[in-house]
Coordinates of N, CA and C in Angstrom, one line a residue:
R1 N -35.7 28.9 -15.5 CA -35.4 27.4 -15.4 C -33.8 27.4 -16.2
M2 N -33.2 26.9 -15.8 CA -31.8 26.7 -16.2 C -31.5 26.0 -17.6
K3 N -31.1 26.4 -18.6 CA -31.1 25.7 -20.0 C -29.9 24.7 -19.6
I4 N -30.4 23.5 -20.4 CA -29.5 22.2 -20.5 C -28.1 22.8 -20.9
R5 N -27.7 23.4 -21.7 CA -26.6 23.7 -21.8 C -25.7 24.5 -20.9
D6 N -26.5 25.2 -20.0 CA -25.5 25.8 -18.8 C -25.5 24.6 -17.7
K7 N -26.4 23.5 -17.4 CA -26.2 22.3 -16.8 C -25.1 21.8 -17.3
I8 N -24.9 21.6 -18.5 CA -23.9 20.8 -19.1 C -22.6 21.4 -18.5
L9 N -22.4 22.7 -18.6 CA -21.2 23.3 -18.4 C -20.8 23.3 -17.3
I10 N -22.0 23.3 -16.1 CA -21.9 23.1 -14.8 C -20.8 21.7 -14.4
Q11 N -21.6 20.8 -15.0 CA -21.6 19.2 -14.7 C -20.0 18.8 -15.2
K12 N -19.6 19.5 -16.6 CA -18.5 19.1 -16.9 C -17.4 20.0 -15.9
Y13 N -17.8 21.0 -15.6 CA -16.8 21.6 -15.0 C -16.5 20.6 -13.3
Y14 N -17.4 20.3 -12.5 CA -17.6 19.6 -11.5 C -17.0 18.2 -11.7
L15 N -17.2 17.7 -13.0 CA -16.6 16.6 -13.2 C -15.2 16.1 -13.5
N16 N -14.5 17.3 -14.1 CA -13.3 17.5 -14.3 C -12.6 17.5 -13.0
V17 N -13.1 18.3 -11.9 CA -12.7 18.8 -10.7 C -12.6 17.5 -10.1
F18 N -13.7 16.2 -10.0 CA -13.6 15.1 -9.0 C -12.6 14.1 -10.1
N19 N -12.7 14.3 -11.0 CA -11.8 13.6 -12.3 C -10.2 13.5 -11.7
G20 N -10.0 15.1 -11.4 CA -8.6 15.3 -11.1 C -8.3 14.7 -10.0
I21 N -9.3 15.0 -8.8 CA -9.1 14.3 -7.6 C -8.6 12.7 -7.7
F22 N -9.6 12.0 -8.4 CA -9.5 10.8 -8.8 C -8.2 10.1 -9.5
L23 N -7.7 11.2 -10.3 CA -6.2 11.0 -11.2 C -5.1 10.9 -9.7
A24 N -4.9 12.0 -9.0 CA -4.2 12.1 -8.1 C -4.0 11.3 -7.1
L25 N -5.2 10.6 -6.5 CA -5.2 9.4 -5.9 C -4.7 8.1 -6.5
G26 N -5.4 7.8 -7.8 CA -4.4 6.6 -8.6 C -3.2 7.0 -8.7
L27 N -2.7 8.0 -8.9 CA -1.4 8.2 -9.2 C -0.6 7.8 -7.9
M28 N -1.1 8.3 -6.7 CA -0.4 7.9 -5.4 C -0.3 6.4 -5.1
L29 N -1.5 5.4 -5.6 CA -1.5 4.2 -5.4 C -0.1 3.7 -6.5
L30 N -0.5 4.2 -7.9 CA 0.5 3.6 -9.1 C 2.1 3.9 -8.1
T31 N 2.4 5.3 -7.5 CA 3.7 5.6 -7.0 C 4.0 4.4 -5.9
F32 N 3.2 4.1 -5.0 CA 3.4 3.3 -3.9 C 3.8 2.0 -4.4
G33 N 2.9 1.2 -5.5 CA 3.3 0.1 -6.3 C 4.3 0.1 -7.2
L34 N 4.9 1.0 -7.5 CA 6.2 1.1 -8.3 C 7.2 1.0 -7.2
W35 N 7.1 1.7 -6.0 CA 8.3 1.6 -5.1 C 8.5 0.2 -4.4
L36 N 7.0 -0.6 -4.3 CA 7.2 -2.0 -3.6 C 7.9 -2.6 -4.6
F37 N 7.7 -2.5 -5.9 CA 8.2 -3.3 -6.9 C 9.3 -3.4 -7.4
F38 N 10.2 -2.1 -7.2 CA 11.3 -1.9 -7.9 C 12.5 -2.1 -6.6
D39 N 12.0 -1.5 -5.2 CA 12.6 -1.5 -4.1 C 12.2 -2.8 -3.3
R40 N 13.0 -3.7 -3.5 CA 13.0 -5.0 -2.6 C 13.7 -5.0 -1.4
N41 N 14.3 -3.9 -1.2 CA 15.2 -3.9 0.0 C 14.3 -2.9 1.0
N42 N 13.0 -3.2 1.0 CA 12.4 -2.2 2.2 C 11.8 -3.1 3.5
L43 N 11.4 -2.6 4.2 CA 10.6 -3.3 5.7 C 9.5 -4.1 5.0
F44 N 8.3 -3.7 4.0 CA 7.2 -4.4 3.5 C 7.9 -5.5 3.0
S45 N 9.1 -5.8 2.0 CA 9.7 -7.1 1.6 C 9.9 -7.8 2.7
V46 N 10.9 -7.3 3.7 CA 11.2 -8.1 4.6 C 10.1 -9.0 5.5
L47 N 8.9 -8.2 5.6 CA 8.1 -8.8 6.4 C 7.1 -9.6 5.7
F48 N 6.9 -9.7 4.2 CA 6.0 -10.4 3.5 C 6.3 -10.9 2.3
S49 N 7.6 -11.3 2.3 CA 8.4 -11.9 0.9 C 9.3 -13.3 1.9
S50 N 8.8 -14.3 1.8 CA 9.5 -15.4 1.7 C 9.2 -16.4 1.2
G51 N 10.2 -17.0 0.6 CA 10.3 -18.5 -0.1 C 9.5 -18.1 -1.2
E52 N 8.3 -18.9 -1.5 CA 7.1 -19.2 -2.3 C 6.1 -18.1 -2.2
N53 N 6.1 -17.2 -1.0 CA 5.4 -16.7 -0.6 C 5.7 -15.2 -0.8
Q54 N 5.5 -14.7 -2.0 CA 5.5 -13.3 -2.5 C 4.5 -12.2 -2.6
L55 N 3.9 -12.1 -1.2 CA 2.8 -11.2 -0.7 C 3.2 -9.4 -1.4
V56 N 4.2 -9.3 -1.3 CA 4.8 -7.8 -1.5 C 4.6 -7.9 -3.2
A57 N 5.1 -9.1 -3.7 CA 4.8 -8.9 -5.5 C 3.6 -9.0 -6.0
Y58 N 2.7 -9.5 -5.0 CA 1.0 -9.4 -5.6 C 0.3 -8.0 -5.3
I59 N 0.8 -7.4 -4.0 CA 0.2 -6.3 -3.6 C 0.8 -5.3 -4.6
S60 N 2.3 -5.3 -5.0 CA 2.5 -4.1 -6.0 C 2.2 -4.2 -7.4
C61 N 1.8 -5.5 -7.9 CA 0.9 -5.9 -9.1 C -0.2 -5.3 -8.7
M62 N -0.9 -5.7 -7.8 CA -2.4 -5.0 -7.6 C -2.4 -3.6 -7.8
L63 N -1.7 -2.8 -7.0 CA -1.5 -1.4 -6.9 C -1.1 -0.9 -8.4
L64 N -0.2 -1.4 -9.1 CA 0.3 -0.9 -10.2 C -0.9 -1.2 -11.2
G65 N -1.7 -2.2 -11.1 CA -2.9 -2.5 -12.1 C -4.0 -1.5 -12.0
I66 N -4.6 -1.2 -10.4 CA -5.3 -0.4 -10.2 C -5.1 1.2 -10.5
G67 N -3.7 1.3 -10.3 CA -3.1 2.8 -10.7 C -3.1 3.0 -12.0
S68 N -2.8 2.4 -12.9 CA -2.7 2.4 -14.3 C -4.2 2.4 -14.9
V69 N -5.4 1.4 -14.5 CA -6.5 1.9 -14.9 C -7.0 3.1 -14.2
I70 N -6.7 3.6 -13.3 CA -7.1 5.0 -12.7 C -6.8 5.8 -13.8
T71 N -5.3 6.0 -13.7 CA -4.8 6.7 -14.9 C -5.4 6.8 -16.2
F72 N -5.5 5.7 -17.2 CA -6.6 5.8 -18.2 C -7.6 6.2 -18.3
T73 N -8.5 5.6 -17.1 CA -9.8 6.2 -17.0 C -9.9 7.6 -16.9
S74 N -8.7 8.2 -16.2 CA -9.1 9.6 -16.0 C -8.9 10.2 -17.3
A75 N -8.2 10.0 -18.0 CA -7.8 10.6 -19.6 C -8.9 10.6 -20.1
M76 N -9.6 8.9 -20.2 CA -10.9 8.8 -20.8 C -11.9 9.7 -20.4
G77 N -12.0 10.1 -19.1 CA -13.2 10.6 -18.7 C -13.3 12.0 -19.1
F78 N -11.7 12.6 -19.1 CA -11.7 13.8 -19.3 C -11.8 14.3 -20.5
L79 N -11.0 13.7 -21.7 CA -11.4 13.6 -23.0 C -12.9 13.5 -23.3
G80 N -13.7 12.6 -22.8 CA -15.0 12.5 -23.0 C -15.8 13.7 -22.8
S81 N -15.6 14.5 -21.6 CA -16.9 15.4 -21.2 C -16.3 16.8 -21.8
V82 N -14.7 16.7 -22.2 CA -14.5 18.2 -22.9 C -14.9 18.1 -24.2
K83 N -15.0 16.6 -25.0 CA -15.5 17.0 -26.1 C -16.9 16.6 -26.4
E84 N -17.5 16.0 -25.3 CA -18.8 15.5 -25.4 C -18.9 14.1 -25.8
I85 N -18.0 13.4 -26.0 CA -18.2 12.3 -26.6 C -19.0 11.2 -25.8
K86 N -20.3 10.9 -26.1 CA -21.2 10.0 -25.6 C -20.6 8.5 -25.4
C87 N -20.3 8.1 -26.3 CA -19.6 6.6 -26.1 C -18.4 6.5 -25.0
L88 N -17.7 7.6 -25.0 CA -16.4 7.7 -24.2 C -17.0 7.9 -22.7
L89 N -18.1 8.8 -22.5 CA -18.9 8.9 -21.3 C -19.4 7.7 -20.7
V90 N -19.8 6.8 -21.4 CA -20.6 5.6 -21.3 C -19.4 4.6 -20.8
T91 N -18.3 4.5 -21.5 CA -17.2 3.4 -21.1 C -16.3 4.1 -19.9
Y92 N -16.5 5.4 -19.8 CA -15.9 6.0 -18.5 C -16.5 5.4 -17.2
M93 N -18.1 5.7 -17.5 CA -18.9 5.3 -16.3 C -18.9 3.8 -15.8
S94 N -18.7 2.9 -17.1 CA -18.6 1.3 -17.0 C -17.5 1.2 -16.1
V95 N -16.2 1.6 -16.6 CA -15.1 1.3 -16.0 C -15.0 1.7 -14.5
Q96 N -15.6 3.0 -14.2 CA -15.9 3.5 -12.9 C -16.6 2.3 -12.2
I97 N -17.3 2.0 -12.4 CA -18.3 0.7 -11.5 C -17.4 -0.3 -11.5
L98 N -16.9 -0.9 -12.3 CA -15.9 -2.1 -12.3 C -14.9 -1.7 -11.3
V99 N -14.2 -0.8 -11.4 CA -13.3 -0.3 -10.3 C -13.5 -0.2 -9.0
F100 N -14.5 0.3 -8.9 CA -15.6 0.4 -7.6 C -15.7 -0.9 -7.1
V101 N -16.5 -1.5 -7.8 CA -16.7 -3.4 -7.4 C -15.3 -3.8 -6.8
T102 N -14.5 -3.7 -7.8 CA -13.1 -4.4 -7.4 C -12.2 -4.0 -6.1
Q103 N -12.5 -2.7 -6.0 CA -11.8 -1.9 -4.7 C -12.7 -2.6 -3.3
M104 N -13.9 -2.5 -3.7 CA -14.8 -3.0 -2.5 C -14.5 -4.5 -2.3
A105 N -14.1 -5.4 -3.3 CA -13.8 -7.0 -3.1 C -12.4 -6.8 -2.5
I106 N -11.5 -6.2 -3.0 CA -10.1 -6.1 -2.3 C -10.0 -6.1 -0.7
S107 N -11.0 -4.9 -0.6 CA -11.1 -4.4 0.7 C -11.6 -5.3 1.6
V108 N -12.9 -6.1 1.4 CA -13.4 -7.3 2.1 C -12.2 -8.3 2.2
L109 N -11.6 -8.7 1.2 CA -10.4 -9.8 1.0 C -9.4 -9.3 2.4
I110 N -8.9 -7.9 2.2 CA -8.3 -7.6 3.2 C -8.5 -7.8 4.8
F111 N -9.5 -7.5 4.7 CA -10.1 -7.7 6.3 C -10.3 -9.1 6.5
V112 N -10.8 -9.5 5.7 CA -10.8 -11.4 5.7 C -9.5 -11.9 6.1
K113 N -8.7 -11.3 5.4 CA -7.1 -12.0 5.5 C -6.5 -11.5 6.8
K114 N -6.9 -10.6 7.1 CA -6.0 -9.7 8.2 C -5.3 -10.7 9.2
E115 N -5.9 -11.3 10.0 CA -5.3 -12.3 11.1 C -4.0 -13.4 10.3
E116 N -4.4 -13.8 9.0 CA -3.5 -14.6 8.7 C -2.2 -14.0 7.9
V117 N -2.5 -12.6 7.5 CA -1.2 -11.4 7.1 C -0.5 -11.4 8.3
H118 N -1.0 -11.3 9.9 CA -0.4 -11.0 10.7 C 0.5 -12.2 11.4
N119 N -0.2 -13.2 11.0 CA 0.8 -14.6 11.4 C 2.1 -14.9 10.5
Q120 N 1.4 -14.7 9.4 CA 2.8 -14.9 8.1 C 3.9 -13.7 8.5
W121 N 3.7 -12.2 9.2 CA 4.5 -11.6 9.4 C 5.4 -11.9 10.6
N122 N 4.7 -12.4 11.8 CA 5.4 -12.9 12.7 C 6.3 -14.3 12.3
N123 N 5.9 -15.0 11.8 CA 6.7 -16.0 11.2 C 7.5 -15.7 10.3
R124 N 7.7 -14.7 9.5 CA 8.8 -14.4 8.5 C 9.7 -13.6 9.6
I125 N 9.3 -12.8 10.6 CA 10.4 -11.9 11.4 C 11.3 -12.8 12.5
D126 N 10.5 -14.2 12.7 CA 11.5 -15.3 13.3 C 12.2 -15.8 12.3
E127 N 12.0 -16.4 11.4 CA 12.7 -16.5 10.1 C 13.9 -15.8 10.0
V128 N 13.8 -14.8 9.9 CA 14.9 -13.9 9.7 C 15.8 -13.3 10.7
I129 N 15.2 -14.0 12.2 CA 16.1 -14.0 13.3 C 17.3 -15.2 13.3
S130 N 16.4 -16.2 12.9 CA 17.1 -17.6 12.8 C 18.1 -17.6 11.7
E131 N 17.8 -17.0 10.8 CA 19.0 -17.0 9.4 C 19.9 -15.8 9.8
Y132 N 19.8 -15.0 10.3 CA 20.8 -13.9 10.8 C 22.0 -14.4 11.1
G133 N 23.0 -13.8 9.9 CA 24.5 -14.0 10.3 C 25.0 -15.2 9.8
N134 N 24.0 -16.2 9.1 CA 24.3 -17.3 8.6 C 25.3 -16.8 7.4
E135 N 26.7 -17.2 7.3 CA 27.8 -17.0 6.0 C 27.2 -17.6 4.9
S136 N 26.6 -18.4 4.8 CA 26.1 -19.4 3.5 C 25.0 -18.3 3.3
L137 N 24.5 -17.8 3.6 CA 23.2 -16.9 3.0 C 23.4 -15.4 2.8
A138 N 24.7 -15.3 2.4 CA 25.1 -13.6 2.3 C 23.9 -12.8 1.3
E139 N 22.9 -13.7 0.6 CA 22.4 -12.9 -0.4 C 21.0 -12.0 0.7
Q140 N 20.9 -13.0 2.0 CA 20.2 -12.0 2.8 C 20.7 -10.9 3.5
E141 N 21.8 -10.7 3.3 CA 22.4 -9.3 3.8 C 21.7 -8.1 4.2
P142 N 21.0 -7.7 3.0 CA 20.1 -6.5 2.9 C 19.1 -6.8 3.7
V143 N 18.6 -8.0 3.8 CA 17.3 -8.3 4.8 C 17.9 -7.9 6.4
W144 N 18.9 -8.6 6.6 CA 19.7 -8.5 8.1 C 19.9 -7.1 8.4
N145 N 20.6 -6.0 7.5 CA 20.4 -4.7 7.6 C 19.4 -3.8 7.9
I146 N 18.2 -4.3 7.4 CA 17.1 -3.8 7.3 C 16.5 -4.0 9.0
L147 N 16.7 -5.2 9.7 CA 16.5 -5.7 10.9 C 17.4 -4.9 11.5
N148 N 18.6 -4.7 11.6 CA 19.3 -4.0 12.1 C 19.0 -2.5 12.4
A149 N 18.7 -2.0 11.2 CA 18.3 -0.6 11.4 C 16.6 -0.3 12.0
V150 N 15.8 -1.5 12.0 CA 14.8 -1.3 12.9 C 15.1 -1.5 14.7
Q151 N 15.8 -2.1 14.6 CA 16.5 -2.5 16.3 C 17.3 -1.4 16.4
H152 N 18.1 -0.8 15.8 CA 18.9 0.3 16.2 C 18.1 1.3 16.2
N153 N 17.1 1.8 15.6 CA 16.5 2.8 15.4 C 15.3 2.8 16.3
M154 N 14.6 2.1 16.7 CA 13.4 1.9 17.6 C 14.0 1.4 19.0
E155 N 15.0 1.1 18.9 CA 15.9 0.8 20.3 C 14.8 -0.4 21.0
C156 N 14.9 -1.5 20.1 CA 14.3 -2.6 20.7 C 15.0 -4.1 20.3
C157 N 14.9 -5.3 20.8 CA 15.6 -6.2 20.2 C 14.8 -7.4 20.0
G158 N 14.7 -8.2 18.9 CA 14.2 -9.3 18.9 C 12.5 -8.7 18.5
R159 N 11.8 -9.9 18.3 CA 10.3 -9.6 18.0 C 9.5 -9.2 19.5
Y160 N 9.7 -10.0 20.4 CA 9.2 -10.1 21.5 C 10.0 -9.6 22.7
N161 N 11.3 -10.0 22.8 CA 12.2 -9.6 23.3 C 13.7 -10.1 22.9
V162 N 14.7 -9.7 23.6 CA 16.2 -10.3 23.6 C 16.5 -11.9 23.6
T163 N 15.5 -12.3 24.2 CA 15.5 -13.8 24.6 C 15.5 -14.7 23.3
Q164 N 14.7 -13.8 22.4 CA 14.4 -14.5 21.1 C 15.7 -14.9 20.3
W165 N 16.7 -14.2 20.5 CA 17.9 -14.5 19.6 C 18.8 -15.7 20.1
E166 N 18.2 -16.4 21.3 CA 18.9 -17.7 21.6 C 18.6 -18.8 20.5
R167 N 17.3 -18.4 19.7 CA 17.2 -19.4 18.6 C 18.2 -19.7 17.6
N168 N 18.9 -18.4 17.7 CA 20.0 -18.0 16.5 C 21.0 -18.8 16.7
K169 N 21.6 -19.9 15.4 CA 22.4 -20.9 15.5 C 23.8 -20.0 14.8
N170 N 24.0 -19.0 14.6 CA 25.1 -18.6 14.0 C 26.0 -17.8 14.7
K171 N 25.7 -17.8 16.1 CA 26.7 -16.7 16.7 C 28.2 -17.8 17.1
E172 N 29.2 -16.8 17.8 CA 30.0 -18.0 18.2 C 30.0 -18.4 19.2
N173 N 29.3 -17.7 20.1 CA 28.9 -18.5 21.4 C 27.2 -18.1 21.9
R174 N 27.0 -18.4 22.6 CA 25.1 -18.7 23.0 C 25.1 -17.3 23.6
T175 N 26.1 -16.6 24.1 CA 25.8 -15.3 25.0 C 25.8 -14.0 24.1
Q176 N 26.2 -14.1 22.6 CA 26.0 -13.1 21.7 C 24.7 -12.5 21.4
I177 N 24.6 -11.5 21.0 CA 23.6 -11.1 20.5 C 24.0 -9.8 19.2
P178 N 22.9 -9.4 18.5 CA 23.3 -8.5 17.5 C 23.8 -7.1 18.1
C179 N 24.7 -6.6 17.4 CA 25.2 -5.3 17.8 C 24.1 -4.2 17.7
S180 N 23.2 -4.4 17.0 CA 22.3 -3.3 16.6 C 21.4 -3.5 17.9
C181 N 21.0 -4.2 19.0 CA 20.5 -4.4 20.4 C 21.1 -3.5 21.1
I182 N 22.2 -2.8 20.8 CA 22.9 -2.1 22.1 C 23.3 -0.8 21.4
K183 N 23.7 0.2 22.0 CA 23.7 1.5 21.7 C 25.4 1.3 21.1
S184 N 25.4 0.8 19.9 CA 26.8 0.5 19.2 C 26.9 0.9 18.0
S185 N 28.0 1.3 17.3 CA 28.1 1.8 15.8 C 29.1 0.7 15.4
L186 N 29.4 -0.5 16.0 CA 30.1 -1.2 15.3 C 29.6 -2.2 14.1
K187 N 30.3 -2.4 12.9 CA 29.7 -2.7 11.9 C 29.9 -4.6 11.7
K188 N 29.4 -5.0 12.6 CA 29.2 -6.7 12.7 C 28.0 -7.0 13.1
W189 N 27.8 -8.3 12.8 CA 26.5 -8.7 13.0 C 26.1 -9.0 14.8
F190 N 27.3 -10.0 15.6 CA 27.2 -9.9 16.8 C 28.0 -9.1 17.6
C191 N 27.7 -9.0 18.7 CA 28.8 -8.6 20.0 C 28.5 -9.2 21.2
D192 N 29.8 -9.1 22.2 CA 29.7 -10.0 23.2 C 29.5 -8.8 24.4
V193 N 28.3 -8.9 24.8 CA 27.8 -7.9 25.9 C 26.8 -8.3 26.6
P194 N 26.9 -8.0 28.1 CA 26.0 -8.4 29.2 C 24.4 -8.2 28.9
R195 N 23.8 -9.4 29.1 CA 22.6 -9.1 28.8 C 21.9 -8.0 29.2
D196 N 22.1 -7.5 30.3 CA 21.2 -6.3 31.0 C 21.8 -5.1 29.9
S197 N 22.3 -5.2 29.4 CA 22.9 -3.7 28.5 C 21.9 -4.0 27.3
T198 N 21.2 -4.7 26.9 CA 20.7 -4.9 25.7 C 19.2 -3.9 25.8
Y199 N 18.8 -3.4 24.7 CA 17.1 -2.9 24.7 C 16.5 -4.0 25.0
S200 N 15.3 -3.7 26.1 CA 14.6 -4.3 26.7 C 13.4 -5.0 26.1
M201 N 12.8 -3.7 25.6 CA 11.5 -4.0 24.4 C 11.6 -4.3 23.4
G202 N 10.8 -5.7 22.9 CA 10.7 -6.1 21.5 C 10.4 -5.4 20.6
C203 N 10.4 -5.6 19.1 CA 10.3 -4.8 18.0 C 8.6 -5.2 17.7
E204 N 7.8 -6.0 18.2 CA 6.8 -6.0 17.8 C 5.9 -5.1 17.5
E205 N 5.8 -4.2 18.9 CA 4.6 -3.5 18.9 C 5.3 -1.9 18.2
Y206 N 6.4 -1.7 17.9 CA 6.5 -0.8 17.2 C 6.4 -0.7 15.7
L207 N 6.4 -2.2 15.2 CA 6.3 -2.6 14.0 C 4.7 -2.9 13.6
N208 N 3.9 -3.3 14.6 CA 2.6 -3.0 14.5 C 2.3 -2.0 14.3
T209 N 2.8 -0.6 15.4 CA 2.4 0.7 15.0 C 2.5 0.9 13.6
W210 N 3.8 0.8 13.4 CA 4.2 1.1 11.6 C 3.2 0.8 10.6
F211 N 3.3 -0.6 10.8 CA 2.0 -1.3 10.0 C 0.9 -0.7 9.6
E212 N 0.1 -0.3 10.9 CA -1.0 -0.1 10.9 C -1.0 1.7 10.5
N213 N -0.3 2.3 10.8 CA -0.2 3.9 10.5 C -0.2 3.7 8.4
N214 N 0.6 2.7 8.3 CA 0.7 2.4 6.6 C -0.4 2.1 5.8
V215 N -1.2 1.2 6.8 CA -2.4 0.6 6.4 C -3.3 1.7 6.4
L216 N -3.3 2.7 7.3 CA -4.4 3.6 7.9 C -4.1 4.8 6.4
I217 N -2.9 4.9 5.9 CA -2.8 5.6 4.9 C -3.4 4.8 3.7
L218 N -3.1 3.9 3.5 CA -3.7 3.1 2.0 C -5.2 3.0 2.2
T219 N -5.7 2.9 3.6 CA -7.2 2.9 3.7 C -7.6 4.0 3.3
A220 N -7.2 5.4 4.1 CA -7.7 6.6 3.8 C -7.9 6.7 2.1
I221 N -6.6 6.3 1.5 CA -6.7 6.8 -0.2 C -7.8 5.8 -0.5
T222 N -8.2 4.5 -0.4 CA -9.1 3.9 -1.0 C -10.6 4.4 -0.6
I223 N -10.6 4.7 0.8 CA -12.3 5.1 0.9 C -12.2 6.7 0.3
S224 N -11.1 7.4 0.1 CA -11.4 8.7 -0.5 C -11.6 8.3 -2.0
L225 N -11.0 7.0 -2.9 CA -11.3 6.8 -4.0 C -13.0 6.4 -4.2
L226 N -13.3 5.8 -3.3 CA -14.6 5.3 -3.3 C -15.7 6.3 -3.4
I227 N -15.3 7.4 -2.4 CA -16.1 8.5 -2.5 C -16.5 9.4 -3.8
T228 N -15.0 9.5 -4.2 CA -14.9 10.5 -5.6 C -15.6 9.5 -6.5
Q229 N -15.5 8.3 -6.7 CA -15.9 7.5 -7.8 C -17.2 7.7 -7.9
I230 N -18.0 7.7 -6.5 CA -19.6 7.8 -6.6 C -20.1 9.2 -7.0
F231 N -19.3 10.3 -6.6 CA -19.7 11.3 -7.5 C -19.2 11.4 -8.7
L232 N -18.2 11.0 -9.3 CA -18.1 11.1 -10.8 C -18.9 9.9 -11.5
I233 N -19.5 8.8 -10.7 CA -20.6 7.9 -11.6 C -21.9 8.6 -11.5
T234 N -22.2 9.8 -10.6 CA -23.5 10.4 -10.9 C -23.3 11.3 -11.9
L235 N -22.1 12.1 -11.9 CA -22.0 13.2 -12.6 C -21.9 12.8 -13.9
T236 N -21.2 11.7 -14.4 CA -21.2 11.2 -15.8 C -22.9 10.8 -16.4
G237 N -23.2 10.2 -15.1 CA -24.6 9.8 -16.2 C -25.4 10.9 -16.3
Q238 N -25.5 11.9 -15.2 CA -26.2 13.2 -15.5 C -25.7 13.9 -16.8
L239 N -24.3 13.8 -16.8 CA -23.9 14.8 -18.1 C -24.1 14.2 -19.4
F240 N -24.2 12.7 -19.5 CA -24.5 11.8 -20.5 C -26.1 12.2 -21.1
R241 N -26.8 12.2 -19.8 CA -28.5 12.6 -20.2 C -28.7 13.6 -20.9
N242 N -28.3 15.1 -20.4 CA -27.9 16.0 -20.6 C -27.5 16.4 -21.9
I243 N -26.3 15.9 -22.3 CA -25.6 16.0 -23.7 C -26.9 15.5 -24.7
R244 N -27.2 14.2 -24.5 CA -28.0 13.3 -25.5 C -29.5 14.3 -25.5
K245 N -30.1 15.1 -24.4 CA -31.2 15.8 -24.5 C -30.7 17.0 -25.3
N246 N -29.5 18.1 -25.3 CA -29.4 19.0 -25.9 C -29.0 18.7 -27.4
N247 N -28.8 17.3 -27.7 CA -28.6 16.9 -28.9 C -29.9 17.0 -29.7
I248 N -30.7 16.6 -28.9 CA -32.2 16.3 -29.7 C -33.1 18.0 -29.4
W249 N -32.8 18.7 -28.4 CA -33.5 19.7 -28.2 C -32.7 20.7 -28.1
P250 N -31.8 21.2 -29.1 CA -30.6 22.1 -28.8 C -30.8 23.7 -28.3
N251 N -32.0 23.7 -28.7 CA -32.4 25.4 -28.1 C -32.8 25.5 -26.9
E252 N -33.1 24.1 -26.0 CA -34.2 24.1 -25.0 C -33.1 25.0 -23.7

């Protein structure tokens, strides 16, 4: 029969391995949150930040919060297992359960709000297209540059097609379109070109693919975190019980 001390050593080893994986995933969320928080000139910010609606700010704060808690919790678990401090192990397991429940709640909320987020996204693109090139909104130029980059790199025009640019009232004439809707290196907002020379595809399909890929990455990280936490909670509980037994019957 395996001695309790041997069980403790094995459980400490596996606990620290899974705790390291947990820390790495948490740092990935923390890094992603920091990127969203400090780099406001990115496609996520363009699609999900408008006026009073600051969804990107909420998402970045949420990721920063979860990532920080995971980092702190991992340090606590490592210290508790190495030093065999029972109160730290109990606290570690309690925080793990709390984070697990919080992640599950956030995942359900995202699933429920998916359609609302998609509608907000489409409305935001339409808003950017309407404001594009307005000289009185010079502070929006970084947003317009991102839209230009999307249209130029993905070879698309407008959300669904080039006709959407007819809504824009900031052109010198009705036939103008953004220079990024054609193969042009001109550094100005609008160009006079024939309609049939523009990119025929809208950008919505490409943006949907881009968004789904990023969501898939975050989903994979979240699922990996949840699976890792199940192992961590189980291992921590077993380690705690064996440490307590070892204190009572040290020679067993």
